Every structure is written in C-alpha cells, then in structure tokens.
C-alpha cells in the first residue's frame, strides 16, 4: 500500500499563510528566491532569513513537517558544505590528511548552505499551505498574460489539474496490476537489464492501456459537459486579492528592495 | 474432508504507524475445506478483497496465522511459490492483459511455472476451451481486439492455465450482461468439476451465491460475522439487513409473506422454490 | 432564490435560460428528443464499417422516464451518444428540443440541455475537489462566479453531497461518485439526463442509491430521464422501456407490455427480474395473475388479497 505523507504535501490549516491568495505566495517565493540567489550579501541574507522565520511561524506548520522538507535534502546540504569548505583556498584552519580546511572555506560553505536551506524552506511553503487545486489556479492566473506570446496557460493548468486528480487513481491501479501479475508468477526485479525491462512489460502495458482508456472516457465526459477550451470559461473560485495580500506583497517587495540596497549602497 | 486454507485469528492493518492507520481485518478465524465452493459476501469496505489477498501470500498477517495448502504464509520462502497452487482473479481482470496475442497472455503464468513449450501450449488450449474461446482462432488475436466479455474470459483463462488447487475470483461477473454472467459462472463450475478445485467467490450478487455456493462467509467491518450453508445464512435475514446486505430476491419475497403471517418455508433461495411455495399458498386458498 | 427539497420546482425556476423548456404536468406529451430512421455505422468512411444502429424510430417525451435495455453490443450506448450530439447519424436524424444534431452550431446548446452520465464513475471526474468538479460544467458555460457558486451549492444539496463539498472525489463511494457525476451535469440546468449504464460498476447499495436519486429527479423535478441499462430490475421502474437487439428496436412500450414478451427477452439473453419470473412461472401452472404484476410488492399485494 502507498502510505505516509509525501514531501511538500498540503497540510490543511487556517493560518494567515493558508488564507493568502496563491498568487501572493508565488510572488513571495519568487522575490525571496531572487534575493537569496542574486542579491543578498551577508546582511541581506540575515534579513531574508528573518522574514522566512516569520513566515514559518505565521504558517503554524508543525516543526516536524518543516524540518522534514530539509531532511529529505540533507545530503545535498552536506555535500555542498564539504565541497565549499575543502576547495576554498585561504588561511588554514585544519588539515585532514590530503584535505585542507580554510577559514574562508568554512565561511563560504556556511553561507551557501544557509542560502540553500532558506531556498528549500521557502520553496515548499506554498505547496505546504495551499491546496494543489488553488495553487494551480494561481499559477494559471500568473502565467496567463503570457498567453499573448503563445504560452498555453489554460491548457497547462488543466493538465496540472487532471494530473492531480488522476495520480491517486493510477497509483491504485498500479498496485492492483502488480498484485495481479505477481499472482501469475511475475517477478519484477531479476536478471540482466534487458530481461528486467522485459519483466516490466506486464506492468506498464496495462497501465498505459488503462491511462489511454481513462483519457478517452474523460475527453468524452468533458465534451459532454460543454468543455471547449479556455476561452469564455469562468471560474467558480475566482482569485481575489484582499488586504493581507497587499500587505504581504508590500512587505516582501520592501525587504527585497532592502536587500538590494544593502548590497549596492 | 481436510482443510486447504486454515485462518487463525488473522488481523490486518493498512498503513500501520501513520495517521491513516486502519484495521481492515480483525481476528478472523475460518477453515476452508478442500474442494468446497465458498462465497464471501459483505458490503463494500468490509475487507473481502483484503482477506483473499492473504490466501496467495500477496499480503501477510499483521497478527495471527494463515496456512494455505499446508504452507504458512508468514514463511517468506514458501510464500513466493503460493501463486502456483492458488489462482487469484482480480476485479476486471481484462485490464491486466498485456501481451500481443491472447495465446501469449494466457501462456504467461504457465511459462513462469517453467513448463515445457508443449505443456504450455496444451495448458493454454485447455484453458481457452474451458472459457469458451476457440484456442486457434481467438488465441491469435490481440486481446485489445476482443469484445468486453471475451476479454474478461481470456483474462480468467490466464489464471485457469495455472491449474490452481484454489481458484479465487473477486467479483468476476461485475459489469457483464446477464448472459455473460451466466456463461462465466458455467465455465467456473466446469473448471471446478474437472479439476476438483476449491472455489472462493467474492461477490455482491446474492442470486449467484444462492445458486452456486456450498458455504458462505459473511464479513462486516473486517470481522467474520457468519459462516455456514447458504440456506442457514439467508434465513438470518434481520442480521444480514442490519449490516447492509440483501437477501436473494425470491428469499426476500418469501420473508415478506412470512411477516404477513402466511405459512411458508423460511429457507427459500431460488425463484423456483419461491414459485413452489406461492403455488402451494394459492392452491390451498383456491381449494 | 433558495431551493428546498419539498419545493423542487425552484430548481428549474432558478434557471433563466431554461424558461422555455420548463416542464409542467400538462405538457408531458411534448416530444423532447425525436429519433427518425436513425442508422449509425462505425468507420462509415472506411470499407467494412460496422453497422451499430439500423432504422431506429423513437420519441422521448418531455418529463418521461425511459429505459433503453438490451444485451451488450446491442447498440444502447451508440444510441445514447446520439442524444447529446457526441455521435452524428450516418442516416436519418436526431432532433433534440427542436435542434438537429447534424448542425455543428447546435452541439453546445444540445449538450447543455442533455446531461450525460457515463458508466465508469472514476473516468468522468475532472477535479480533485468535489465542489470544483461539480462546477466544471457551469464554468464552461461562462457563467459569473457568483452564479456558478450558487448553482453548485444548490445542486450538491439537492443530490445530498453538500457535506463532501471540500472532499477529494476518490474518497467517495461508487454510488456517491455517480451522484457527483449527476451533479456535474445538473449545474448546467439540463432538461434531460441520459445515463449510460451508470449502475453497472456499483455495488447493490450504490445501485439503489442512484436509482432513488434518478426517480426523485424525474418525479419531483420533471427532469426527463433516459437510462441505458442491462439490469431489467431497473427497467421495471420506468414509464416506458425500449429493448434493443442488434441495433434495432426489438420491443417497446410500458414495462408490463415489454415484460409480457418473456420468450423474446429470454432469446435476447435478458434476465427477467425475479418477481416477473415467479409470476410467469405461476401463470404457467395455471394461476391467473393480473398482467400488471411487475415487482415483488405487486405480488405481495396480490397475495394479500387472495
């Protein structure tokens, strides 16, 4: 059985962060990412970290969930730290066999790990606090101006919506197909790569056939419900900015400006 | 008669250790005799499908014991070979067909058993004939070109070709039209007669149970609440209704008549028996 | 406008664009779907096309509950898909509320007026949120958000799914999923529902749940219902039954009239409901049971008085 909570999965709640318009959260993440990756020096980074901390506190997310998103990527953080610490030349701090650690290296490594960790924490905030369906609507709304440049914003959003809808169904189906083929003696893991690939056919052919069948049914059902593309379509839950959204966007942009100022002035 | 499946205080828990933890089977004990036709009934979510997945080692007990053909399913090594003696037909098995021809698909199981080509061919032909498909004609076709009912039968042939001692079918007739249902049940009966196999049928169709089963096990919320002959089980109408199960339609009618105070038998199962009882009633009043 | 269960007509009154199709008891003879000499051939353009329907003549009256029955492969689903212009006749014509399905411009208004529900409950749900799925059809009509929201709330309440509005559909039971599919078309305020074997993948409880919903919509809301099925138990509940065989109408009429054709139905492999089988057996034994006996309740009532 497929169980447990997956990385970045929506945690229902009623915090200010949960109630914000999904577009606000996306804008916030973009501003924070720009600050962390492009602009922030030491002081800027501290400012951004402070803002992230406030956001995390406001979200009322359980500490375990927040650390969970870092934990899943801890290896990346450790490797980045070690590479930076060992490969940066400067005043020697310690020597471990052929490896030399410099003072500058430790500082640089600390800084880059902090940047990465902040980025990960912030990137997961919208998915942790927004139902996927609302996040999709937010992304569609943000990229919809690009429609004039030929970006199929509505179609992309619809694809995301359908993917969200059918992932649980297809996982369930996969579980049944695996069990059924096992019951006929299928082994999915033995032999050479060619043999192994061949052994996966009993799983993948039914899954693809099933997905196609579902797609076919779904297309007919959607057309029967008068679906004819994004033009003239309205949304029940039209997105609307409210006062907190303006405040949050204002603060975020002010902090971004501050970070840029600290760097260049 | 000896037991082929012995279940002793079996419990099963889905997603243990997570917030979604559910006890789906709760201390089930049941003996299934060799060669019997057993029907397992219960409303959706009562644990029927979970229970039968313990019979061929797809699931293992969280607590308790399951012995199948003398093998303890907790034994990892022996469990791996259970599929050779216990065939499990899933719901809508036609959705698991994957080979280019019906022949190669039905041959999948026998091939995994390590049989010779000659044996494989013989098994495939026999299995296809059993489900009423032409072994030469249909076998060459792609499974995706068959009609819905034929696809279902081809998929079931894929399990029959294993010649299992125990054949488990999870709602095999769901979605078929009445004729397709009748045909399929006839094929299963034929397989049983020929191989002397034990049949375990998971179903919602009470008429099917009344017509075919020798024993009935009733599940409710993961517990075994009744076990016995169909006549015994269906005479406990009030208990069945309480857990969301129906009687076969003729039994329902006769029960209503009893409630009206008419002198009729309590253990009527089929339309023919119901007709007999009503004819007797009408005959008496007309005389 | 609010809608209550007891005052069901509010449902149709709340719909400005369906004023003209508003149904009352006295215009029940008005024909909603007219099928004239319909023939349909799959892959018509290619050689060796498959003739699925031949010379079907049929009129669906506004407000009636019609069952289309027949064995698998008899053309039931093909016929149903002509009712909302998903398929177009190879010969003959289909007129829905005065609109010819052959004219492409009519297709969307026809689909709004004729809501379709399909066999597989999973494959017609588009959203991972119940209320968003119910809204899909209304959103496609380009209605303002407020109107969509109002209709979704009303419809979910009518169908009995309000408490699941914020749930994920894959957590619903089969019967609930099919009710959601019905809600998903009702938000378009159709005057007719066409259901293509909606109960064939449901358990008995789900089947009963769905049939009760359909009968309620038909009786209290005057929604025209066309139910495609191979369960003859469901046909007993209809105003009229049409039995298809090999793409042709084998027999049609009131349930009593159709079920009198015991031999024909047996030949088509259709199973009589148990009550009718018993009644038929008793008649064969020489008892003269009235022809109107269709259900177990009818038999009970008869036996009570005799």
CSV table of N, CA and C in Angstrom, one decimal, chain A residues 234-236, chain C residues 138 142-150:
chain,number,residue,atom,x,y,z
A,234,UNK,N,-15.3,30.6,-17.1
A,234,UNK,CA,-15.2,31.3,-15.9
A,234,UNK,C,-14.7,30.4,-14.8
A,235,UNK,N,-14.4,30.9,-13.6
A,235,UNK,CA,-14.0,30.1,-12.5
A,235,UNK,C,-15.0,30.3,-11.4
A,236,UNK,N,-15.4,29.3,-10.7
A,236,UNK,CA,-16.2,29.4,-9.5
A,236,UNK,C,-15.5,30.2,-8.4
C,138,UNK,N,-20.7,24.3,-15.3
C,138,UNK,CA,-21.2,25.7,-15.2
C,138,UNK,C,-20.1,26.7,-15.6
C,142,UNK,N,-19.5,29.7,-19.0
C,142,UNK,CA,-19.1,31.1,-18.9
C,142,UNK,C,-20.0,31.9,-18.0
C,143,UNK,N,-20.6,31.2,-17.0
C,143,UNK,CA,-21.4,31.9,-16.0
C,143,UNK,C,-20.6,32.7,-15.0
C,144,UNK,N,-21.1,33.8,-14.5
C,144,UNK,CA,-20.3,34.5,-13.5
C,144,UNK,C,-20.1,33.7,-12.2
C,145,UNK,N,-18.9,33.9,-11.6
C,145,UNK,CA,-18.5,33.1,-10.4
C,145,UNK,C,-19.7,33.0,-9.4
C,146,UNK,N,-20.4,34.1,-9.1
C,146,UNK,CA,-21.4,34.0,-8.1
C,146,UNK,C,-22.5,33.0,-8.5
C,147,UNK,N,-22.9,33.1,-9.8
C,147,UNK,CA,-23.9,32.1,-10.3
C,147,UNK,C,-23.4,30.7,-10.2
C,148,UNK,N,-22.2,30.5,-10.6
C,148,UNK,CA,-21.6,29.1,-10.5
C,148,UNK,C,-21.7,28.6,-9.1
C,149,UNK,N,-21.2,29.5,-8.2
C,149,UNK,CA,-21.2,29.1,-6.8
C,149,UNK,C,-22.6,28.7,-6.3
C,150,UNK,N,-23.6,29.6,-6.6
C,150,UNK,CA,-24.9,29.3,-6.2
C,150,UNK,C,-25.4,28.0,-6.7
